[in-house]
Amino acid sequence: MTTSPRFAEALDQLGLGELTSRIRRFPDETRTAVEAAAAIGCELSQICKSLIFAADGVPVLVLMDGASRVDVELVRRELGAVKVTRAKADVVRETTGYAIGGVPPFGHRTRTTVLADRSLLEHDLVWAAAGTPYTVFPMEPKALIEHAGGVLVDVRESAAS
């Protein structure tokens, strides 16, 4: 098995079982976007980060390209929340079923609101975590966002920030 059983099961449930054969496992962790891009040999912006935030205490998934940072103020406005913060590691695991560094864009333990930054659409193919800090999988960004149940938004930190 190249990935977590939970993620393999999620792929099957989504009708994406064929993706299992495209999962790449690395001997070293690919917890960060920089580590993943170096291991894959792709541009940093081709990494799809799956980040959990808490919007007024409610977990929210934000999908962001690996070269960019999330502007929490834009997330707050998008959601109409009072306060948005990065979720703590225990909340990430409880919400998704995965540890930070291995959180895939879908197949989570609980259903959350998903915001997908438009920057992901700048590539024909992006790479995302496949349930462990050692595994990634490739997917066309529109399909990835659709399977994640994501809403396209602009929540990327501007270069001037």
Short mmCIF file of N, CA and C in Angstrom, two decimals:
data_model
loop_
_atom_site.label_atom_id
_atom_site.label_comp_id
_atom_site.label_asym_id
_atom_site.label_seq_id
_atom_site.Cartn_x
_atom_site.Cartn_y
_atom_site.Cartn_z
N MET A 1 0.86 -1.19 0.00
CA MET A 1 0.00 0.00 0.00
C MET A 1 0.90 1.24 0.00
N THR A 2 0.68 2.13 -0.97
CA THR A 2 1.51 3.32 -1.08
C THR A 2 0.95 4.50 -0.29
N THR A 3 -0.30 4.41 0.14
CA THR A 3 -0.90 5.53 0.86
C THR A 3 -1.67 5.00 2.06
N SER A 4 -2.32 5.88 2.78
CA SER A 4 -3.09 5.46 3.94
C SER A 4 -4.34 4.71 3.47
N PRO A 5 -4.75 3.68 4.22
CA PRO A 5 -5.97 2.95 3.86
C PRO A 5 -7.19 3.88 3.80
N ARG A 6 -7.25 4.87 4.68
CA ARG A 6 -8.38 5.82 4.69
C ARG A 6 -8.46 6.57 3.36
N PHE A 7 -7.31 7.02 2.85
CA PHE A 7 -7.32 7.77 1.60
C PHE A 7 -7.63 6.85 0.42
N ALA A 8 -7.09 5.65 0.41
CA ALA A 8 -7.40 4.69 -0.66
C ALA A 8 -8.90 4.40 -0.70
N GLU A 9 -9.50 4.25 0.47
CA GLU A 9 -10.95 4.02 0.56
C GLU A 9 -11.73 5.23 0.05
N ALA A 10 -11.27 6.42 0.40
CA ALA A 10 -11.92 7.65 -0.07
C ALA A 10 -11.87 7.74 -1.59
N LEU A 11 -10.73 7.38 -2.18
CA LEU A 11 -10.62 7.40 -3.65
C LEU A 11 -11.63 6.45 -4.27
N ASP A 12 -11.75 5.26 -3.71
CA ASP A 12 -12.73 4.28 -4.22
C ASP A 12 -14.15 4.83 -4.11
N GLN A 13 -14.48 5.43 -2.97
CA GLN A 13 -15.83 5.97 -2.77
C GLN A 13 -16.15 7.10 -3.74
N LEU A 14 -15.13 7.83 -4.15
CA LEU A 14 -15.33 8.94 -5.10
C LEU A 14 -15.26 8.48 -6.55
N GLY A 15 -15.06 7.18 -6.76
CA GLY A 15 -14.92 6.66 -8.12
C GLY A 15 -13.57 6.99 -8.72
N LEU A 16 -12.57 7.22 -7.86
CA LEU A 16 -11.24 7.61 -8.32
C LEU A 16 -10.19 6.54 -8.00
N GLY A 17 -10.62 5.30 -7.88
CA GLY A 17 -9.71 4.22 -7.52
C GLY A 17 -8.49 4.12 -8.42
N GLU A 18 -8.63 4.53 -9.69
CA GLU A 18 -7.50 4.46 -10.62
C GLU A 18 -6.37 5.39 -10.22
N LEU A 19 -6.66 6.40 -9.41
CA LEU A 19 -5.62 7.32 -8.94
C LEU A 19 -4.62 6.62 -8.01
N THR A 20 -5.04 5.55 -7.38
CA THR A 20 -4.16 4.84 -6.45
C THR A 20 -2.85 4.46 -7.13
N SER A 21 -2.92 4.06 -8.39
CA SER A 21 -1.71 3.66 -9.10
C SER A 21 -0.80 4.84 -9.45
N ARG A 22 -1.32 6.06 -9.34
CA ARG A 22 -0.53 7.25 -9.67
C ARG A 22 0.08 7.91 -8.44
N ILE A 23 -0.24 7.38 -7.25
CA ILE A 23 0.33 7.93 -6.01
C ILE A 23 1.82 7.62 -5.98
N ARG A 24 2.59 8.64 -5.65
CA ARG A 24 4.05 8.47 -5.53
C ARG A 24 4.44 8.54 -4.06
N ARG A 25 5.23 7.57 -3.65
CA ARG A 25 5.74 7.52 -2.28
C ARG A 25 7.23 7.84 -2.30
N PHE A 26 7.65 8.68 -1.34
CA PHE A 26 9.04 9.08 -1.24
C PHE A 26 9.65 8.56 0.05
N PRO A 27 10.95 8.27 0.04
CA PRO A 27 11.59 7.76 1.26
C PRO A 27 11.67 8.82 2.36
N ASP A 28 11.72 10.08 1.96
CA ASP A 28 11.77 11.17 2.93
C ASP A 28 10.44 11.91 2.93
N GLU A 29 10.13 12.53 4.07
CA GLU A 29 8.87 13.26 4.18
C GLU A 29 8.76 14.39 3.17
N THR A 30 7.53 14.61 2.73
CA THR A 30 7.22 15.75 1.85
C THR A 30 6.15 16.58 2.55
N ARG A 31 6.38 16.89 3.82
CA ARG A 31 5.41 17.63 4.64
C ARG A 31 5.16 19.05 4.15
N THR A 32 6.19 19.68 3.62
CA THR A 32 6.04 21.06 3.16
C THR A 32 5.93 21.08 1.64
N ALA A 33 5.39 22.17 1.14
CA ALA A 33 5.29 22.33 -0.31
C ALA A 33 6.67 22.33 -0.95
N VAL A 34 7.64 22.94 -0.29
CA VAL A 34 9.01 22.99 -0.83
C VAL A 34 9.57 21.57 -0.93
N GLU A 35 9.41 20.76 0.13
CA GLU A 35 9.89 19.38 0.12
C GLU A 35 9.20 18.56 -0.96
N ALA A 36 7.90 18.74 -1.10
CA ALA A 36 7.14 17.99 -2.10
C ALA A 36 7.58 18.36 -3.52
N ALA A 37 7.70 19.65 -3.80
CA ALA A 37 8.10 20.09 -5.14
C ALA A 37 9.49 19.59 -5.49
N ALA A 38 10.40 19.60 -4.52
CA ALA A 38 11.76 19.11 -4.76
C ALA A 38 11.75 17.61 -5.05
N ALA A 39 10.96 16.85 -4.29
CA ALA A 39 10.90 15.39 -4.49
C ALA A 39 10.27 15.04 -5.84
N ILE A 40 9.23 15.77 -6.22
CA ILE A 40 8.51 15.49 -7.47
C ILE A 40 9.29 16.01 -8.67
N GLY A 41 9.95 17.16 -8.49
CA GLY A 41 10.63 17.81 -9.60
C GLY A 41 9.68 18.71 -10.37
N CYS A 42 8.77 19.37 -9.64
CA CYS A 42 7.81 20.28 -10.27
C CYS A 42 7.97 21.67 -9.70
N GLU A 43 7.24 22.63 -10.26
CA GLU A 43 7.25 23.99 -9.74
C GLU A 43 6.55 24.02 -8.38
N LEU A 44 7.00 24.87 -7.50
CA LEU A 44 6.40 25.00 -6.17
C LEU A 44 4.90 25.31 -6.28
N SER A 45 4.52 26.12 -7.25
CA SER A 45 3.11 26.50 -7.40
C SER A 45 2.24 25.34 -7.89
N GLN A 46 2.85 24.22 -8.30
CA GLN A 46 2.08 23.04 -8.72
C GLN A 46 1.69 22.15 -7.54
N ILE A 47 2.13 22.52 -6.35
CA ILE A 47 1.75 21.78 -5.15
C ILE A 47 0.43 22.37 -4.66
N CYS A 48 -0.52 21.51 -4.34
CA CYS A 48 -1.79 21.96 -3.76
C CYS A 48 -1.73 21.70 -2.26
N LYS A 49 -1.65 22.78 -1.49
CA LYS A 49 -1.64 22.65 -0.04
C LYS A 49 -3.08 22.55 0.46
N SER A 50 -3.32 21.62 1.39
CA SER A 50 -4.62 21.47 2.04
C SER A 50 -4.47 21.97 3.47
N LEU A 51 -4.98 23.16 3.73
CA LEU A 51 -4.77 23.83 5.02
C LEU A 51 -6.08 23.98 5.77
N ILE A 52 -6.07 23.63 7.04
CA ILE A 52 -7.27 23.75 7.87
C ILE A 52 -7.17 25.01 8.72
N PHE A 53 -8.21 25.82 8.62
CA PHE A 53 -8.35 27.03 9.44
C PHE A 53 -9.58 26.86 10.31
N ALA A 54 -9.68 27.70 11.33
CA ALA A 54 -10.87 27.74 12.16
C ALA A 54 -11.53 29.10 11.94
N ALA A 55 -12.75 29.07 11.42
CA ALA A 55 -13.52 30.29 11.19
C ALA A 55 -14.59 30.36 12.26
N ASP A 56 -14.41 31.26 13.20
CA ASP A 56 -15.29 31.33 14.38
C ASP A 56 -15.39 29.96 15.05
N GLY A 57 -14.25 29.27 15.08
CA GLY A 57 -14.17 27.97 15.75
C GLY A 57 -14.58 26.78 14.90
N VAL A 58 -15.06 27.01 13.69
CA VAL A 58 -15.51 25.94 12.80
C VAL A 58 -14.42 25.64 11.77
N PRO A 59 -13.99 24.37 11.65
CA PRO A 59 -12.94 24.03 10.69
C PRO A 59 -13.36 24.30 9.24
N VAL A 60 -12.42 24.85 8.48
CA VAL A 60 -12.60 25.16 7.06
C VAL A 60 -11.33 24.72 6.34
N LEU A 61 -11.49 24.08 5.19
CA LEU A 61 -10.34 23.67 4.39
C LEU A 61 -10.08 24.71 3.32
N VAL A 62 -8.82 25.14 3.21
CA VAL A 62 -8.42 26.06 2.15
C VAL A 62 -7.38 25.34 1.29
N LEU A 63 -7.64 25.26 -0.01
CA LEU A 63 -6.69 24.68 -0.97
C LEU A 63 -5.94 25.82 -1.62
N MET A 64 -4.60 25.78 -1.51
CA MET A 64 -3.78 26.90 -1.98
C MET A 64 -2.56 26.36 -2.71
N ASP A 65 -2.12 27.08 -3.72
CA ASP A 65 -0.91 26.65 -4.43
C ASP A 65 0.29 26.77 -3.50
N GLY A 66 1.27 25.92 -3.72
CA GLY A 66 2.42 25.81 -2.82
C GLY A 66 3.33 27.01 -2.75
N ALA A 67 3.26 27.90 -3.72
CA ALA A 67 4.14 29.06 -3.73
C ALA A 67 3.50 30.26 -3.02
N SER A 68 2.25 30.11 -2.60
CA SER A 68 1.52 31.26 -2.05
C SER A 68 1.12 31.02 -0.60
N ARG A 69 0.77 32.12 0.05
CA ARG A 69 0.27 32.07 1.41
C ARG A 69 -1.20 32.48 1.40
N VAL A 70 -1.94 31.96 2.36
CA VAL A 70 -3.35 32.31 2.51
C VAL A 70 -3.47 33.63 3.28
N ASP A 71 -4.29 34.52 2.76
CA ASP A 71 -4.60 35.78 3.44
C ASP A 71 -5.83 35.51 4.31
N VAL A 72 -5.62 35.38 5.63
CA VAL A 72 -6.73 35.01 6.51
C VAL A 72 -7.83 36.08 6.54
N GLU A 73 -7.46 37.32 6.28
CA GLU A 73 -8.48 38.37 6.22
C GLU A 73 -9.42 38.15 5.03
N LEU A 74 -8.87 37.72 3.89
CA LEU A 74 -9.72 37.42 2.73
C LEU A 74 -10.59 36.20 3.01
N VAL A 75 -10.06 35.21 3.71
CA VAL A 75 -10.86 34.03 4.10
C VAL A 75 -11.99 34.47 5.02
N ARG A 76 -11.65 35.32 5.99
CA ARG A 76 -12.66 35.81 6.94
C ARG A 76 -13.80 36.52 6.20
N ARG A 77 -13.44 37.39 5.27
CA ARG A 77 -14.46 38.10 4.49
C ARG A 77 -15.28 37.15 3.63
N GLU A 78 -14.60 36.20 3.00
CA GLU A 78 -15.28 35.24 2.13
C GLU A 78 -16.34 34.46 2.91
N LEU A 79 -16.02 34.11 4.14
CA LEU A 79 -16.92 33.29 4.96
C LEU A 79 -17.88 34.12 5.81
N GLY A 80 -17.64 35.44 5.89
CA GLY A 80 -18.47 36.28 6.76
C GLY A 80 -18.22 35.96 8.23
N ALA A 81 -17.00 35.53 8.54
CA ALA A 81 -16.65 35.15 9.91
C ALA A 81 -16.11 36.35 10.68
N VAL A 82 -16.16 36.25 11.99
CA VAL A 82 -15.59 37.29 12.85
C VAL A 82 -14.09 37.08 12.98
N LYS A 83 -13.67 35.81 13.17
CA LYS A 83 -12.26 35.53 13.39
C LYS A 83 -11.86 34.24 12.66
N VAL A 84 -10.71 34.29 11.98
CA VAL A 84 -10.16 33.12 11.29
C VAL A 84 -8.72 32.94 11.76
N THR A 85 -8.39 31.72 12.19
CA THR A 85 -7.04 31.38 12.64
C THR A 85 -6.64 30.03 12.05
N ARG A 86 -5.33 29.75 12.06
CA ARG A 86 -4.86 28.42 11.67
C ARG A 86 -5.34 27.43 12.73
N ALA A 87 -5.83 26.29 12.30
CA ALA A 87 -6.28 25.27 13.24
C ALA A 87 -5.08 24.59 13.88
N LYS A 88 -5.22 24.19 15.11
CA LYS A 88 -4.17 23.47 15.83
C LYS A 88 -4.10 22.03 15.30
N ALA A 89 -2.95 21.38 15.50
CA ALA A 89 -2.70 20.04 14.96
C ALA A 89 -3.78 19.03 15.38
N ASP A 90 -4.25 19.09 16.62
CA ASP A 90 -5.27 18.13 17.07
C ASP A 90 -6.60 18.35 16.35
N VAL A 91 -6.92 19.60 16.06
CA VAL A 91 -8.16 19.91 15.32
C VAL A 91 -8.04 19.42 13.88
N VAL A 92 -6.86 19.59 13.28
CA VAL A 92 -6.64 19.12 11.91
C VAL A 92 -6.86 17.61 11.85
N ARG A 93 -6.24 16.87 12.77
CA ARG A 93 -6.37 15.41 12.76
C ARG A 93 -7.82 14.99 13.05
N GLU A 94 -8.45 15.65 14.01
CA GLU A 94 -9.83 15.31 14.36
C GLU A 94 -10.78 15.57 13.19
N THR A 95 -10.58 16.68 12.49
CA THR A 95 -11.45 17.07 11.38
C THR A 95 -11.22 16.22 10.13
N THR A 96 -9.95 16.01 9.80
CA THR A 96 -9.63 15.35 8.53
C THR A 96 -9.35 13.86 8.65
N GLY A 97 -8.81 13.45 9.81
CA GLY A 97 -8.36 12.06 9.97
C GLY A 97 -6.91 11.89 9.55
N TYR A 98 -6.25 13.00 9.23
CA TYR A 98 -4.86 12.96 8.76
C TYR A 98 -4.02 13.95 9.56
N ALA A 99 -2.70 13.69 9.61
CA ALA A 99 -1.78 14.59 10.29
C ALA A 99 -1.36 15.71 9.34
N ILE A 100 -1.02 16.86 9.91
CA ILE A 100 -0.50 17.98 9.12
C ILE A 100 0.69 17.47 8.31
N GLY A 101 0.74 17.85 7.04
CA GLY A 101 1.80 17.39 6.15
C GLY A 101 1.36 16.24 5.27
N GLY A 102 0.22 15.63 5.61
CA GLY A 102 -0.31 14.53 4.82
C GLY A 102 -1.77 14.71 4.47
N VAL A 103 -2.33 15.87 4.78
CA VAL A 103 -3.77 16.12 4.57
C VAL A 103 -4.07 16.22 3.07
N PRO A 104 -4.89 15.31 2.56
CA PRO A 104 -5.29 15.39 1.15
C PRO A 104 -6.42 16.41 0.97
N PRO A 105 -6.75 16.76 -0.26
CA PRO A 105 -7.81 17.74 -0.49
C PRO A 105 -9.22 17.19 -0.32
N PHE A 106 -9.36 15.88 -0.23
CA PHE A 106 -10.68 15.26 -0.01
C PHE A 106 -10.48 13.93 0.69
N GLY A 107 -11.61 13.28 1.08
CA GLY A 107 -11.51 12.02 1.81
C GLY A 107 -11.34 12.23 3.30
N HIS A 108 -11.88 13.32 3.81
CA HIS A 108 -11.73 13.66 5.23
C HIS A 108 -12.78 12.97 6.09
N ARG A 109 -12.48 12.88 7.37
CA ARG A 109 -13.37 12.27 8.36
C ARG A 109 -14.69 13.03 8.46
N THR A 110 -14.63 14.35 8.40
CA THR A 110 -15.85 15.17 8.50
C THR A 110 -15.96 16.08 7.28
N ARG A 111 -17.16 16.51 7.00
CA ARG A 111 -17.42 17.40 5.87
C ARG A 111 -17.19 18.84 6.31
N THR A 112 -16.40 19.58 5.57
CA THR A 112 -16.13 20.98 5.91
C THR A 112 -16.37 21.85 4.68
N THR A 113 -16.48 23.14 4.93
CA THR A 113 -16.51 24.10 3.84
C THR A 113 -15.12 24.08 3.21
N VAL A 114 -15.07 24.12 1.87
CA VAL A 114 -13.80 24.08 1.16
C VAL A 114 -13.69 25.30 0.26
N LEU A 115 -12.64 26.09 0.48
CA LEU A 115 -12.33 27.23 -0.37
C LEU A 115 -11.09 26.86 -1.17
N ALA A 116 -11.17 27.01 -2.48
CA ALA A 116 -10.04 26.69 -3.35
C ALA A 116 -9.58 27.95 -4.05
N ASP A 117 -8.33 28.31 -3.83
CA ASP A 117 -7.83 29.53 -4.44
C ASP A 117 -7.67 29.34 -5.95
N ARG A 118 -8.10 30.36 -6.67
CA ARG A 118 -8.08 30.36 -8.14
C ARG A 118 -6.69 30.12 -8.72
N SER A 119 -5.63 30.39 -7.95
CA SER A 119 -4.26 30.20 -8.43
C SER A 119 -3.98 28.76 -8.83
N LEU A 120 -4.72 27.81 -8.27
CA LEU A 120 -4.52 26.40 -8.62
C LEU A 120 -4.82 26.14 -10.09
N LEU A 121 -5.68 26.96 -10.68
CA LEU A 121 -6.09 26.75 -12.07
C LEU A 121 -5.03 27.20 -13.07
N GLU A 122 -3.92 27.74 -12.59
CA GLU A 122 -2.85 28.20 -13.49
C GLU A 122 -2.03 27.05 -14.06
N HIS A 123 -2.29 25.83 -13.61
CA HIS A 123 -1.54 24.66 -14.07
C HIS A 123 -2.48 23.61 -14.64
N ASP A 124 -1.95 22.79 -15.54
CA ASP A 124 -2.72 21.67 -16.09
C ASP A 124 -2.79 20.52 -15.10
N LEU A 125 -1.79 20.45 -14.21
CA LEU A 125 -1.69 19.36 -13.25
C LEU A 125 -1.13 19.90 -11.95
N VAL A 126 -1.72 19.48 -10.84
CA VAL A 126 -1.18 19.84 -9.53
C VAL A 126 -0.96 18.56 -8.74
N TRP A 127 -0.15 18.66 -7.71
CA TRP A 127 0.18 17.52 -6.85
C TRP A 127 -0.30 17.83 -5.44
N ALA A 128 -0.95 16.85 -4.82
CA ALA A 128 -1.49 17.04 -3.47
C ALA A 128 -1.08 15.87 -2.58
N ALA A 129 -1.12 16.09 -1.28
CA ALA A 129 -0.81 15.03 -0.32
C ALA A 129 -1.83 13.90 -0.47
N ALA A 130 -1.34 12.68 -0.29
CA ALA A 130 -2.19 11.49 -0.45
C ALA A 130 -2.39 10.76 0.88
N GLY A 131 -2.52 11.52 1.96
CA GLY A 131 -2.87 10.92 3.24
C GLY A 131 -1.72 10.65 4.19
N THR A 132 -0.49 10.78 3.71
CA THR A 132 0.68 10.61 4.58
C THR A 132 1.70 11.68 4.21
N PRO A 133 2.66 11.96 5.10
CA PRO A 133 3.70 12.93 4.78
C PRO A 133 4.71 12.42 3.74
N TYR A 134 4.54 11.20 3.27
CA TYR A 134 5.46 10.59 2.30
C TYR A 134 4.83 10.40 0.92
N THR A 135 3.55 10.73 0.78
CA THR A 135 2.85 10.40 -0.47
C THR A 135 2.15 11.60 -1.09
N VAL A 136 2.15 11.62 -2.43
CA VAL A 136 1.47 12.67 -3.20
C VAL A 136 0.80 12.03 -4.41
N PHE A 137 -0.16 12.75 -4.97
CA PHE A 137 -0.79 12.28 -6.20
C PHE A 137 -1.04 13.46 -7.13
N PRO A 138 -1.03 13.19 -8.44
CA PRO A 138 -1.29 14.25 -9.42
C PRO A 138 -2.76 14.27 -9.83
N MET A 139 -3.27 15.46 -10.12
CA MET A 139 -4.65 15.57 -10.60
C MET A 139 -4.82 16.90 -11.32
N GLU A 140 -5.70 16.92 -12.27
CA GLU A 140 -6.08 18.16 -12.95
C GLU A 140 -6.79 19.03 -11.91
N PRO A 141 -6.41 20.31 -11.78
CA PRO A 141 -6.94 21.13 -10.69
C PRO A 141 -8.46 21.29 -10.66
N LYS A 142 -9.10 21.43 -11.82
CA LYS A 142 -10.56 21.57 -11.81
C LYS A 142 -11.22 20.33 -11.22
N ALA A 143 -10.72 19.14 -11.58
CA ALA A 143 -11.26 17.89 -11.05
C ALA A 143 -10.99 17.78 -9.55
N LEU A 144 -9.80 18.17 -9.14
CA LEU A 144 -9.45 18.12 -7.72
C LEU A 144 -10.40 19.00 -6.91
N ILE A 145 -10.62 20.22 -7.36
CA ILE A 145 -11.49 21.16 -6.66
C ILE A 145 -12.93 20.63 -6.64
N GLU A 146 -13.37 20.06 -7.76
CA GLU A 146 -14.71 19.50 -7.82
C GLU A 146 -14.88 18.35 -6.83
N HIS A 147 -13.93 17.43 -6.79
CA HIS A 147 -14.02 16.29 -5.87
C HIS A 147 -13.92 16.73 -4.42
N ALA A 148 -13.24 17.84 -4.17
CA ALA A 148 -13.13 18.36 -2.81
C ALA A 148 -14.39 19.13 -2.40
N GLY A 149 -15.25 19.42 -3.38
CA GLY A 149 -16.45 20.22 -3.09
C GLY A 149 -16.09 21.67 -2.86
N GLY A 150 -15.01 22.12 -3.51
CA GLY A 150 -14.50 23.46 -3.29
C GLY A 150 -15.22 24.55 -4.07
N VAL A 151 -15.20 25.73 -3.48
CA VAL A 151 -15.72 26.94 -4.10
C VAL A 151 -14.49 27.76 -4.51
N LEU A 152 -14.44 28.19 -5.77
CA LEU A 152 -13.32 29.00 -6.24
C LEU A 152 -13.37 30.40 -5.64
N VAL A 153 -12.24 30.82 -5.05
CA VAL A 153 -12.15 32.12 -4.41
C VAL A 153 -10.76 32.71 -4.66
N ASP A 154 -10.59 33.95 -4.29
CA ASP A 154 -9.28 34.60 -4.33
C ASP A 154 -8.90 34.92 -2.89
N VAL A 155 -8.10 34.04 -2.28
CA VAL A 155 -7.69 34.24 -0.88
C VAL A 155 -6.17 34.20 -0.73
N ARG A 156 -5.48 34.39 -1.84
CA ARG A 156 -4.02 34.39 -1.84
C ARG A 156 -3.52 35.74 -1.35
N GLU A 157 -2.51 35.69 -0.50
CA GLU A 157 -1.86 36.90 -0.02
C GLU A 157 -1.22 37.61 -1.20
N SER A 158 -1.40 38.91 -1.30
CA SER A 158 -0.80 39.63 -2.42
C SER A 158 0.68 39.81 -2.18
N ALA A 159 1.42 40.04 -3.23
CA ALA A 159 2.86 40.22 -3.13
C ALA A 159 3.22 41.42 -2.27
N ALA A 160 2.34 42.39 -2.21
CA ALA A 160 2.59 43.61 -1.42
C ALA A 160 2.36 43.39 0.07
N SER A 161 1.73 42.26 0.44
CA SER A 161 1.42 42.01 1.86
C SER A 161 2.65 41.71 2.66
#
